[in-house]
PDB file of C-alpha atoms in Angstrom:
ATOM      1  CA  MET A   1      81.889 107.787  32.391  1.00 61.00           C
ATOM      2  CA  ALA A   2      79.595 109.316  29.769  1.00 69.00           C
ATOM      3  CA  THR A   3      81.143 110.889  26.680  1.00 90.00           C
ATOM      4  CA  ARG A   4      79.960 114.453  26.144  1.00 95.00           C
ATOM      5  CA  PHE A   5      78.909 115.256  22.597  1.00 97.00           C
ATOM      6  CA  ARG A   6      78.114 118.888  21.761  1.00 97.00           C
ATOM      7  CA  ILE A   7      75.969 119.573  18.687  1.00 97.00           C
ATOM      8  CA  GLY A   8      75.145 123.072  17.467  1.00 96.00           C
ATOM      9  CA  THR A   9      71.866 124.231  15.973  1.00 95.00           C
ATOM     10  CA  ARG A  10      69.734 127.248  15.200  1.00 89.00           C
ATOM     11  CA  LYS A  11      67.091 128.175  17.782  1.00 88.00           C
ATOM     12  CA  SER A  12      64.051 127.892  15.518  1.00 87.00           C
ATOM     13  CA  ALA A  13      61.352 125.379  16.448  1.00 88.00           C
ATOM     14  CA  MET A  14      62.084 123.315  13.347  1.00 89.00           C
ATOM     15  CA  ALA A  15      65.866 123.302  13.872  1.00 92.00           C
ATOM     16  CA  LEU A  16      65.445 122.253  17.497  1.00 94.00           C
ATOM     17  CA  ALA A  17      63.037 119.470  16.529  1.00 92.00           C
ATOM     18  CA  GLN A  18      65.557 118.172  13.988  1.00 93.00           C
ATOM     19  CA  THR A  19      68.445 118.364  16.463  1.00 96.00           C
ATOM     20  CA  GLU A  20      66.445 116.641  19.199  1.00 96.00           C
ATOM     21  CA  GLU A  21      65.773 113.818  16.735  1.00 96.00           C
ATOM     22  CA  ILE A  22      69.508 113.511  16.108  1.00 97.00           C
ATOM     23  CA  ALA A  23      70.141 113.465  19.867  1.00 97.00           C
ATOM     24  CA  ARG A  24      67.570 110.693  20.363  1.00 96.00           C
ATOM     25  CA  ARG A  25      69.100 108.577  17.630  1.00 97.00           C
ATOM     26  CA  LEU A  26      72.663 109.110  18.860  1.00 97.00           C
ATOM     27  CA  THR A  27      71.731 108.262  22.450  1.00 96.00           C
ATOM     28  CA  ALA A  28      70.014 105.075  21.316  1.00 96.00           C
ATOM     29  CA  ALA A  29      72.829 104.035  18.973  1.00 96.00           C
ATOM     30  CA  VAL A  30      75.872 104.909  21.097  1.00 95.00           C
ATOM     31  CA  PRO A  31      75.728 103.776  24.755  1.00 92.00           C
ATOM     32  CA  GLY A  32      77.191 106.247  27.229  1.00 93.00           C
ATOM     33  CA  LEU A  33      76.895 109.279  24.947  1.00 96.00           C
ATOM     34  CA  ASP A  34      75.767 112.472  26.674  1.00 95.00           C
ATOM     35  CA  VAL A  35      74.432 114.751  23.921  1.00 96.00           C
ATOM     36  CA  GLU A  36      74.319 118.480  24.647  1.00 97.00           C
ATOM     37  CA  ILE A  37      72.389 120.746  22.259  1.00 97.00           C
ATOM     38  CA  VAL A  38      74.031 124.157  21.851  1.00 96.00           C
ATOM     39  CA  LYS A  39      71.687 126.830  20.458  1.00 94.00           C
ATOM     40  CA  PHE A  40      72.840 129.643  18.173  1.00 91.00           C
ATOM     41  CA  ASP A  41      71.209 132.916  17.185  1.00 83.00           C
ATOM     42  CA  THR A  42      72.316 132.980  13.563  1.00 62.00           C
ATOM     43  CA  THR A  43      72.254 136.105  11.435  1.00 62.00           C
ATOM     44  CA  GLY A  44      69.387 134.726   9.374  1.00 48.00           C
ATOM     45  CA  ASP A  45      67.305 134.198  12.498  1.00 51.00           C
ATOM     46  CA  THR A  46      67.959 137.541  14.168  1.00 47.00           C
ATOM     47  CA  ASP A  47      67.340 139.516  10.961  1.00 47.00           C
ATOM     48  CA  GLN A  48      63.833 138.590   9.813  1.00 49.00           C
ATOM     49  CA  THR A  49      63.542 141.543   7.417  1.00 47.00           C
ATOM     50  CA  SER A  50      66.413 141.476   4.949  1.00 46.00           C
ATOM     51  CA  LYS A  51      66.771 139.182   2.005  1.00 49.00           C
ATOM     52  CA  LEU A  52      69.379 136.505   2.658  1.00 42.00           C
ATOM     53  CA  LEU A  53      71.814 137.633  -0.021  1.00 45.00           C
ATOM     54  CA  PRO A  54      73.448 140.461   2.007  1.00 43.00           C
ATOM     55  CA  HIS A  55      74.283 137.887   4.692  1.00 36.00           C
ATOM     56  CA  GLY A  56      76.022 135.628   2.192  1.00 42.00           C
ATOM     57  CA  GLY A  57      72.912 133.695   1.237  1.00 43.00           C
ATOM     58  CA  LYS A  58      71.638 130.798   3.270  1.00 44.00           C
ATOM     59  CA  GLY A  59      75.188 129.663   3.946  1.00 44.00           C
ATOM     60  CA  GLY A  60      76.171 132.940   5.541  1.00 45.00           C
ATOM     61  CA  ALA A  61      72.835 133.483   7.240  1.00 49.00           C
ATOM     62  CA  PHE A  62      72.164 130.091   8.783  1.00 64.00           C
ATOM     63  CA  VAL A  63      75.323 127.981   8.565  1.00 82.00           C
ATOM     64  CA  ALA A  64      78.519 130.036   8.865  1.00 85.00           C
ATOM     65  CA  GLN A  65      78.476 130.786  12.602  1.00 87.00           C
ATOM     66  CA  ILE A  66      77.804 127.188  13.608  1.00 92.00           C
ATOM     67  CA  ARG A  67      80.427 125.892  11.181  1.00 92.00           C
ATOM     68  CA  ALA A  68      82.983 128.258  12.675  1.00 92.00           C
ATOM     69  CA  ALA A  69      82.298 126.824  16.134  1.00 94.00           C
ATOM     70  CA  VAL A  70      82.926 123.286  14.843  1.00 96.00           C
ATOM     71  CA  LEU A  71      86.191 124.356  13.199  1.00 95.00           C
ATOM     72  CA  ALA A  72      87.249 126.072  16.440  1.00 95.00           C
ATOM     73  CA  GLY A  73      86.669 122.873  18.413  1.00 95.00           C
ATOM     74  CA  GLU A  74      83.813 124.374  20.424  1.00 95.00           C
ATOM     75  CA  LEU A  75      81.355 121.826  19.005  1.00 97.00           C
ATOM     76  CA  ASP A  76      81.655 118.196  17.993  1.00 97.00           C
ATOM     77  CA  ALA A  77      79.066 118.549  15.240  1.00 97.00           C
ATOM     78  CA  ALA A  78      76.477 120.849  13.699  1.00 96.00           C
ATOM     79  CA  MET A  79      72.933 120.201  12.512  1.00 95.00           C
ATOM     80  CA  HIS A  80      71.843 121.685   9.181  1.00 92.00           C
ATOM     81  CA  SER A  81      68.905 121.351   6.867  1.00 91.00           C
ATOM     82  CA  LEU A  82      70.831 120.142   3.843  1.00 92.00           C
ATOM     83  CA  LYS A  83      69.087 122.565   1.479  1.00 88.00           C
ATOM     84  CA  ASP A  84      70.539 125.453   3.533  1.00 84.00           C
ATOM     85  CA  MET A  85      74.117 124.297   2.932  1.00 86.00           C
ATOM     86  CA  PRO A  86      75.694 126.001  -0.110  1.00 81.00           C
ATOM     87  CA  GLY A  87      76.394 123.441  -2.808  1.00 77.00           C
ATOM     88  CA  ASN A  88      78.711 125.525  -4.968  1.00 66.00           C
ATOM     89  CA  GLU A  89      81.483 125.836  -2.405  1.00 64.00           C
ATOM     90  CA  ASP A  90      83.392 123.609  -0.029  1.00 67.00           C
ATOM     91  CA  THR A  91      84.202 124.367   3.596  1.00 78.00           C
ATOM     92  CA  PRO A  92      87.760 123.111   4.110  1.00 87.00           C
ATOM     93  CA  GLY A  93      88.067 120.922   7.160  1.00 93.00           C
ATOM     94  CA  LEU A  94      84.400 119.885   7.394  1.00 95.00           C
ATOM     95  CA  VAL A  95      82.455 116.870   6.130  1.00 94.00           C
ATOM     96  CA  ILE A  96      78.894 115.614   6.352  1.00 95.00           C
ATOM     97  CA  GLY A  97      79.254 112.833   8.890  1.00 97.00           C
ATOM     98  CA  ALA A  98      75.660 111.657   8.757  1.00 97.00           C
ATOM     99  CA  THR A  99      72.341 112.252   7.069  1.00 97.00           C
ATOM    100  CA  LEU A 100      69.072 111.168   8.643  1.00 96.00           C
ATOM    101  CA  SER A 101      66.537 109.222   6.600  1.00 96.00           C
ATOM    102  CA  ARG A 102      64.835 111.619   4.206  1.00 97.00           C
ATOM    103  CA  ASP A 103      61.575 113.284   5.206  1.00 96.00           C
ATOM    104  CA  PRO A 104      59.033 114.010   2.448  1.00 96.00           C
ATOM    105  CA  PRO A 105      60.925 116.405   0.105  1.00 96.00           C
ATOM    106  CA  THR A 106      57.896 118.066  -1.491  1.00 97.00           C
ATOM    107  CA  ASP A 107      56.588 121.625  -1.219  1.00 98.00           C
ATOM    108  CA  ALA A 108      53.149 122.495   0.128  1.00 98.00           C
ATOM    109  CA  LEU A 109      50.634 125.314  -0.160  1.00 98.00           C
ATOM    110  CA  VAL A 110      49.319 126.948   3.021  1.00 98.00           C
ATOM    111  CA  LEU A 111      46.299 129.240   2.712  1.00 98.00           C
ATOM    112  CA  ARG A 112      44.811 131.917   4.920  1.00 97.00           C
ATOM    113  CA  GLU A 113      41.207 131.520   5.961  1.00 96.00           C
ATOM    114  CA  GLY A 114      38.766 132.294   3.144  1.00 96.00           C
ATOM    115  CA  VAL A 115      41.175 131.494   0.293  1.00 97.00           C
ATOM    116  CA  SER A 116      40.849 128.335  -1.803  1.00 97.00           C
ATOM    117  CA  LEU A 117      43.176 126.630  -4.250  1.00 97.00           C
ATOM    118  CA  ASP A 118      40.321 126.455  -6.756  1.00 97.00           C
ATOM    119  CA  ALA A 119      40.018 130.256  -6.685  1.00 98.00           C
ATOM    120  CA  ILE A 120      43.761 130.730  -7.185  1.00 98.00           C
ATOM    121  CA  ARG A 121      43.785 128.292 -10.088  1.00 97.00           C
ATOM    122  CA  ALA A 122      40.673 129.756 -11.726  1.00 98.00           C
ATOM    123  CA  SER A 123      42.162 133.262 -11.673  1.00 98.00           C
ATOM    124  CA  ARG A 124      45.677 132.039 -12.671  1.00 97.00           C
ATOM    125  CA  GLY A 125      46.696 133.672  -9.409  1.00 97.00           C
ATOM    126  CA  LYS A 126      45.453 137.140 -10.309  1.00 98.00           C
ATOM    127  CA  GLY A 127      44.528 139.148  -7.235  1.00 97.00           C
ATOM    128  CA  PHE A 128      46.411 136.880  -4.819  1.00 98.00           C
ATOM    129  CA  LYS A 129      49.695 137.474  -2.957  1.00 98.00           C
ATOM    130  CA  LEU A 130      51.875 134.412  -2.481  1.00 98.00           C
ATOM    131  CA  GLY A 131      54.677 134.600   0.054  1.00 97.00           C
ATOM    132  CA  THR A 132      58.069 132.892  -0.186  1.00 94.00           C
ATOM    133  CA  ASN A 133      61.736 133.748   0.223  1.00 89.00           C
ATOM    134  CA  ALA A 134      62.906 130.934  -2.072  1.00 90.00           C
ATOM    135  CA  VAL A 135      63.596 131.970  -5.659  1.00 89.00           C
ATOM    136  CA  ARG A 136      62.999 128.380  -6.818  1.00 92.00           C
ATOM    137  CA  ARG A 137      59.512 128.358  -5.272  1.00 95.00           C
ATOM    138  CA  ALA A 138      58.819 131.817  -6.663  1.00 94.00           C
ATOM    139  CA  ALA A 139      59.779 130.726 -10.172  1.00 93.00           C
ATOM    140  CA  TYR A 140      57.637 127.595 -10.006  1.00 95.00           C
ATOM    141  CA  ALA A 141      54.731 129.586  -8.535  1.00 96.00           C
ATOM    142  CA  ARG A 142      54.843 131.970 -11.492  1.00 95.00           C
ATOM    143  CA  ARG A 143      54.910 128.962 -13.806  1.00 94.00           C
ATOM    144  CA  LEU A 144      51.871 127.365 -12.133  1.00 95.00           C
ATOM    145  CA  PHE A 145      49.919 130.586 -11.437  1.00 97.00           C
ATOM    146  CA  PRO A 146      51.142 133.051 -14.102  1.00 95.00           C
ATOM    147  CA  GLU A 147      49.355 136.132 -12.730  1.00 97.00           C
ATOM    148  CA  VAL A 148      50.019 135.657  -9.023  1.00 97.00           C
ATOM    149  CA  GLU A 149      51.943 138.343  -7.141  1.00 97.00           C
ATOM    150  CA  VAL A 150      54.915 136.735  -5.407  1.00 96.00           C
ATOM    151  CA  ILE A 151      56.044 138.666  -2.331  1.00 96.00           C
ATOM    152  CA  HIS A 152      59.176 138.417  -0.178  1.00 92.00           C
ATOM    153  CA  PHE A 153      58.243 136.534   3.016  1.00 93.00           C
ATOM    154  CA  ARG A 154      60.726 135.596   5.758  1.00 86.00           C
ATOM    155  CA  GLY A 155      60.701 133.751   9.050  1.00 87.00           C
ATOM    156  CA  ALA A 156      60.837 130.329  10.651  1.00 87.00           C
ATOM    157  CA  ALA A 157      58.102 127.923   9.556  1.00 91.00           C
ATOM    158  CA  ASP A 158      55.804 128.581  12.519  1.00 93.00           C
ATOM    159  CA  THR A 159      56.447 132.325  12.319  1.00 93.00           C
ATOM    160  CA  ARG A 160      55.438 132.489   8.646  1.00 95.00           C
ATOM    161  CA  VAL A 161      52.165 130.665   9.295  1.00 96.00           C
ATOM    162  CA  ARG A 162      51.405 132.970  12.231  1.00 96.00           C
ATOM    163  CA  LYS A 163      52.021 136.044  10.074  1.00 96.00           C
ATOM    164  CA  LEU A 164      49.771 134.605   7.374  1.00 97.00           C
ATOM    165  CA  ASP A 165      46.941 133.944   9.844  1.00 97.00           C
ATOM    166  CA  ASN A 166      47.249 137.351  11.508  1.00 96.00           C
ATOM    167  CA  GLY A 167      47.346 139.231   8.219  1.00 96.00           C
ATOM    168  CA  GLU A 168      50.740 140.726   9.076  1.00 95.00           C
ATOM    169  CA  LYS A 169      52.768 142.505   6.449  1.00 93.00           C
ATOM    170  CA  GLN A 170      56.368 141.524   5.765  1.00 92.00           C
ATOM    171  CA  ARG A 171      58.777 144.335   6.562  1.00 90.00           C
ATOM    172  CA  LEU A 172      61.359 145.129   3.884  1.00 87.00           C
ATOM    173  CA  PRO A 173      64.966 146.313   4.289  1.00 82.00           C
ATOM    174  CA  ASP A 174      64.103 149.770   2.871  1.00 83.00           C
ATOM    175  CA  GLY A 175      61.554 150.364   5.626  1.00 85.00           C
ATOM    176  CA  GLY A 176      58.540 149.496   3.493  1.00 90.00           C
ATOM    177  CA  ALA A 177      56.336 146.448   3.723  1.00 93.00           C
ATOM    178  CA  VAL A 178      54.540 143.976   1.463  1.00 93.00           C
ATOM    179  CA  GLY A 179      51.453 141.862   1.959  1.00 89.00           C
ATOM    180  CA  PRO A 180      49.646 140.577   3.786  1.00 95.00           C
ATOM    181  CA  ALA A 181      49.980 137.212   2.060  1.00 97.00           C
ATOM    182  CA  ASP A 182      47.042 135.102   0.937  1.00 98.00           C
ATOM    183  CA  ALA A 183      49.103 131.932   0.610  1.00 98.00           C
ATOM    184  CA  LEU A 184      52.545 130.526   1.344  1.00 98.00           C
ATOM    185  CA  ILE A 185      54.642 127.840  -0.302  1.00 98.00           C
ATOM    186  CA  MET A 186      56.658 125.927   2.287  1.00 96.00           C
ATOM    187  CA  ALA A 187      58.491 122.634   2.695  1.00 95.00           C
ATOM    188  CA  ARG A 188      56.124 119.888   3.781  1.00 96.00           C
ATOM    189  CA  SER A 189      58.802 118.428   6.039  1.00 94.00           C
ATOM    190  CA  GLY A 190      59.158 121.734   7.888  1.00 91.00           C
ATOM    191  CA  LEU A 191      55.433 121.930   8.526  1.00 95.00           C
ATOM    192  CA  ASP A 192      55.509 118.344   9.788  1.00 93.00           C
ATOM    193  CA  ARG A 193      58.385 119.122  12.159  1.00 90.00           C
ATOM    194  CA  VAL A 194      56.603 122.043  13.853  1.00 91.00           C
ATOM    195  CA  GLY A 195      53.232 120.330  14.121  1.00 94.00           C
ATOM    196  CA  LEU A 196      51.521 122.269  11.330  1.00 96.00           C
ATOM    197  CA  ALA A 197      50.929 119.489   8.806  1.00 96.00           C
ATOM    198  CA  HIS A 198      47.183 120.052   9.191  1.00 97.00           C
ATOM    199  CA  ARG A 199      47.617 123.445   7.515  1.00 97.00           C
ATOM    200  CA  ILE A 200      48.668 121.901   4.194  1.00 98.00           C
ATOM    201  CA  ALA A 201      45.984 122.788   1.655  1.00 98.00           C
ATOM    202  CA  TYR A 202      47.803 121.157  -1.245  1.00 98.00           C
ATOM    203  CA  GLU A 203      51.013 119.191  -1.674  1.00 98.00           C
ATOM    204  CA  PHE A 204      52.825 119.759  -4.960  1.00 98.00           C
ATOM    205  CA  SER A 205      54.151 116.652  -6.659  1.00 97.00           C
ATOM    206  CA  PRO A 206      57.807 116.660  -7.751  1.00 96.00           C
ATOM    207  CA  ALA A 207      56.528 116.869 -11.341  1.00 95.00           C
ATOM    208  CA  GLU A 208      54.719 120.134 -10.525  1.00 96.00           C
ATOM    209  CA  MET A 209      57.417 121.661  -8.337  1.00 97.00           C
ATOM    210  CA  LEU A 210      60.754 119.893  -8.276  1.00 97.00           C
ATOM    211  CA  PRO A 211      62.214 120.108  -4.746  1.00 96.00           C
ATOM    212  CA  ALA A 212      65.376 121.955  -3.825  1.00 94.00           C
ATOM    213  CA  ALA A 213      68.538 119.871  -3.772  1.00 94.00           C
ATOM    214  CA  GLY A 214      68.673 118.177  -0.386  1.00 94.00           C
ATOM    215  CA  GLN A 215      65.185 119.204   0.697  1.00 95.00           C
ATOM    216  CA  GLY A 216      63.880 116.941   3.451  1.00 95.00           C
ATOM    217  CA  ILE A 217      67.360 115.748   4.469  1.00 96.00           C
ATOM    218  CA  VAL A 218      68.877 116.612   7.846  1.00 96.00           C
ATOM    219  CA  ALA A 219      72.678 116.671   7.724  1.00 95.00           C
ATOM    220  CA  VAL A 220      75.163 116.475  10.573  1.00 97.00           C
ATOM    221  CA  GLU A 221      78.493 118.131   9.846  1.00 96.00           C
ATOM    222  CA  CYS A 222      81.753 117.595  11.712  1.00 97.00           C
ATOM    223  CA  ALA A 223      85.487 118.152  11.396  1.00 97.00           C
ATOM    224  CA  ALA A 224      87.000 116.043   8.633  1.00 96.00           C
ATOM    225  CA  GLN A 225      89.907 114.863  10.829  1.00 96.00           C
ATOM    226  CA  ASP A 226      87.761 114.150  13.898  1.00 97.00           C
ATOM    227  CA  TRP A 227      87.627 110.395  13.399  1.00 97.00           C
ATOM    228  CA  LYS A 228      86.045 109.730  16.794  1.00 96.00           C
ATOM    229  CA  THR A 229      83.079 111.944  15.947  1.00 97.00           C
ATOM    230  CA  ARG A 230      82.834 110.528  12.439  1.00 97.00           C
ATOM    231  CA  LYS A 231      82.590 107.016  13.898  1.00 97.00           C
ATOM    232  CA  ILE A 232      79.837 108.140  16.273  1.00 97.00           C
ATOM    233  CA  LEU A 233      77.862 109.828  13.493  1.00 98.00           C
ATOM    234  CA  ALA A 234      78.217 106.811  11.210  1.00 98.00           C
ATOM    235  CA  ALA A 235      75.953 104.942  13.638  1.00 97.00           C
ATOM    236  CA  ILE A 236      72.948 107.079  12.602  1.00 98.00           C
ATOM    237  CA  ASP A 237      73.780 107.675   8.937  1.00 98.00           C
ATOM    238  CA  ASP A 238      71.122 106.682   6.401  1.00 98.00           C
ATOM    239  CA  PRO A 239      73.026 105.379   3.362  1.00 97.00           C
ATOM    240  CA  ALA A 240      70.216 106.032   0.849  1.00 98.00           C
ATOM    241  CA  ALA A 241      69.715 109.628   1.969  1.00 98.00           C
ATOM    242  CA  HIS A 242      73.487 110.190   1.888  1.00 97.00           C
ATOM    243  CA  LEU A 243      73.725 108.900  -1.693  1.00 98.00           C
ATOM    244  CA  CYS A 244      70.848 111.172  -2.777  1.00 98.00           C
ATOM    245  CA  ALA A 245      72.485 114.118  -1.034  1.00 96.00           C
ATOM    246  CA  ASP A 246      75.745 113.508  -2.893  1.00 95.00           C
ATOM    247  CA  ALA A 247      73.993 113.303  -6.278  1.00 97.00           C
ATOM    248  CA  GLU A 248      71.863 116.414  -5.822  1.00 95.00           C
ATOM    249  CA  ARG A 249      74.671 118.532  -4.397  1.00 94.00           C
ATOM    250  CA  GLU A 250      76.940 117.542  -7.287  1.00 95.00           C
ATOM    251  CA  VAL A 251      74.420 119.221  -9.616  1.00 96.00           C
ATOM    252  CA  LEU A 252      74.757 122.446  -7.605  1.00 93.00           C
ATOM    253  CA  TRP A 253      78.540 122.175  -7.763  1.00 93.00           C
ATOM    254  CA  VAL A 254      78.612 121.696 -11.542  1.00 95.00           C
ATOM    255  CA  LEU A 255      76.196 124.581 -12.131  1.00 94.00           C
ATOM    256  CA  ASN A 256      78.037 126.872  -9.682  1.00 89.00           C
ATOM    257  CA  GLY A 257      74.630 127.910  -8.423  1.00 77.00           C
ATOM    258  CA  HIS A 258      74.302 130.693  -5.887  1.00 65.00           C
ATOM    259  CA  CYS A 259      71.562 131.468  -3.352  1.00 61.00           C
ATOM    260  CA  ASN A 260      69.633 133.484  -5.925  1.00 65.00           C
ATOM    261  CA  SER A 261      69.577 130.679  -8.520  1.00 78.00           C
ATOM    262  CA  PRO A 262      66.268 128.891  -9.127  1.00 87.00           C
ATOM    263  CA  ILE A 263      67.817 125.403  -9.241  1.00 93.00           C
ATOM    264  CA  ALA A 264      65.982 122.218  -8.263  1.00 95.00           C
ATOM    265  CA  GLY A 265      67.216 118.665  -7.930  1.00 96.00           C
ATOM    266  CA  TYR A 266      65.664 115.455  -6.668  1.00 98.00           C
ATOM    267  CA  SER A 267      66.805 111.828  -6.746  1.00 98.00           C
ATOM    268  CA  THR A 268      65.259 108.491  -5.829  1.00 98.00           C
ATOM    269  CA  ILE A 269      66.709 105.009  -5.431  1.00 98.00           C
ATOM    270  CA  THR A 270      65.044 101.801  -6.573  1.00 98.00           C
ATOM    271  CA  GLY A 271      67.085  98.716  -5.889  1.00 97.00           C
ATOM    272  CA  THR A 272      70.595  99.445  -7.158  1.00 98.00           C
ATOM    273  CA  GLU A 273      69.490 102.228  -9.548  1.00 98.00           C
ATOM    274  CA  MET A 274      69.274 105.941  -8.867  1.00 98.00           C
ATOM    275  CA  SER A 275      67.143 108.360 -10.891  1.00 98.00           C
ATOM    276  CA  LEU A 276      67.929 112.064 -10.768  1.00 98.00           C
ATOM    277  CA  SER A 277      66.035 115.039 -12.196  1.00 98.00           C
ATOM    278  CA  ALA A 278      67.172 118.642 -11.998  1.00 98.00           C
ATOM    279  CA  SER A 279      65.933 121.914 -13.417  1.00 97.00           C
ATOM    280  CA  VAL A 280      66.890 125.543 -13.825  1.00 96.00           C
ATOM    281  CA  LEU A 281      64.247 128.258 -14.221  1.00 93.00           C
ATOM    282  CA  ASP A 282      64.480 131.958 -14.861  1.00 88.00           C
ATOM    283  CA  LEU A 283      62.902 134.115 -12.147  1.00 82.00           C
ATOM    284  CA  SER A 284      59.774 134.711 -14.242  1.00 80.00           C
ATOM    285  CA  GLY A 285      59.139 130.987 -14.546  1.00 79.00           C
ATOM    286  CA  ASN A 286      58.838 131.358 -18.325  1.00 85.00           C
ATOM    287  CA  ILE A 287      62.117 129.648 -19.219  1.00 89.00           C
ATOM    288  CA  PHE A 288      62.451 126.106 -17.920  1.00 92.00           C
ATOM    289  CA  ILE A 289      65.331 123.685 -18.522  1.00 96.00           C
ATOM    290  CA  GLU A 290      65.225 120.149 -17.160  1.00 97.00           C
ATOM    291  CA  ALA A 291      67.455 117.091 -17.379  1.00 98.00           C
ATOM    292  CA  SER A 292      66.997 113.545 -16.054  1.00 98.00           C
ATOM    293  CA  ARG A 293      69.222 110.492 -15.967  1.00 98.00           C
ATOM    294  CA  SER A 294      69.509 107.134 -14.228  1.00 98.00           C
ATOM    295  CA  GLY A 295      72.592 105.237 -13.154  1.00 98.00           C
ATOM    296  CA  PRO A 296      74.145 103.037 -10.467  1.00 98.00           C
ATOM    297  CA  ALA A 297      73.093 104.211  -7.016  1.00 98.00           C
ATOM    298  CA  ASN A 298      76.605 103.683  -5.692  1.00 98.00           C
ATOM    299  CA  ARG A 299      78.006 106.328  -8.082  1.00 98.00           C
ATOM    300  CA  PRO A 300      75.906 109.367  -7.133  1.00 98.00           C
ATOM    301  CA  ARG A 301      78.436 112.069  -7.913  1.00 97.00           C
ATOM    302  CA  GLU A 302      78.969 110.779 -11.444  1.00 98.00           C
ATOM    303  CA  LEU A 303      75.216 110.865 -12.008  1.00 98.00           C
ATOM    304  CA  GLY A 304      74.913 114.358 -10.559  1.00 98.00           C
ATOM    305  CA  ARG A 305      77.796 115.560 -12.706  1.00 98.00           C
ATOM    306  CA  ALA A 306      76.204 114.130 -15.867  1.00 98.00           C
ATOM    307  CA  VAL A 307      72.851 115.781 -15.146  1.00 98.00           C
ATOM    308  CA  GLY A 308      74.556 119.089 -14.349  1.00 97.00           C
ATOM    309  CA  LEU A 309      76.492 118.974 -17.612  1.00 98.00           C
ATOM    310  CA  ASP A 310      73.262 118.195 -19.496  1.00 98.00           C
ATOM    311  CA  LEU A 311      71.717 121.347 -18.015  1.00 98.00           C
ATOM    312  CA  LEU A 312      74.756 123.407 -18.994  1.00 97.00           C
ATOM    313  CA  ALA A 313      74.523 122.062 -22.547  1.00 98.00           C
ATOM    314  CA  LYS A 314      70.911 123.262 -22.666  1.00 97.00           C
ATOM    315  CA  GLY A 315      71.806 126.819 -21.620  1.00 95.00           C
ATOM    316  CA  ALA A 316      71.565 126.736 -17.831  1.00 95.00           C
ATOM    317  CA  ALA A 317      74.676 128.872 -17.321  1.00 92.00           C
ATOM    318  CA  GLU A 318      73.083 131.871 -19.051  1.00 91.00           C
ATOM    319  CA  ILE A 319      69.961 131.663 -16.880  1.00 90.00           C
ATOM    320  CA  ILE A 320      72.026 131.358 -13.708  1.00 88.00           C
ATOM    321  CA  GLU A 321      74.252 134.266 -14.719  1.00 85.00           C
ATOM    322  CA  ARG A 322      71.224 136.494 -15.350  1.00 82.00           C
ATOM    323  CA  SER A 323      69.962 135.762 -11.842  1.00 76.00           C
ATOM    324  CA  ARG A 324      73.356 136.445 -10.254  1.00 70.00           C
ATOM    325  CA  PRO A 325      73.325 139.598  -8.112  1.00 64.00           C
ATOM    326  CA  ARG A 326      75.309 142.511  -9.497  1.00 61.00           C
TER     327      ARG A 326
END
């Protein structure tokens, strides 16, 4: 008799693609497993206008409802993009049971027809509207293109590209609108997942735009005491991605970052060594603090804690506090 395994996910094209990949891997790794994908309309998906903060940030907007279903026993596991999981708070009773191998973690520039990167660079961004909802991307954009106008831009990956191409304005919570956008900054992995990799006009290197902590990593969360599910998920866990996730999320924990904090963190493993870089920017992009360290790959949290403390010693707490909503 097949064992039913229920996994929850958002309904967006990217979330479904990620969850279907998990289902394929689980089915291949665990004979007799019948994986059922349960789709959720999260607050962040149904409200495409508001900023995420009123919904409790990304955690409240995209994660909370699915987590609640796992805790209630209605699901065996939940799929999350790791960067959407708050790193400054724990959810008692839940653990990350598996992480898939990391997709490219970098950010990419998508342009509307008639706009070129050369023109944006030559003008330092003046006269162009760049859409993003991520404060980290906005801060880096202002650092790279000092005179660009960064506008609030929401939606699933495919929805944002469609709005860009159609010249649609982004509605705002107060009833107004901004845009249309000339360019978007998006995760390369997200564009890959929804079949829009061909729209990438430029891929930023980590040195130009350090990725968000956990970007490119798909995480599967389950109940901490559900040992049967944890054993099943262990069959598809990528150890290297899991170590990187632990290091980068430890930085978020140490900094007590919130959803409005422009914090970046990215780690790589070479042999038995892990290298980790993290940064904190003010929203203007004018103040930039960075810290990097290397250490044993099998001690990721210690490395993340050291890098986070280095950032605090350089004044990161003040920048984060200034960006904290009042």
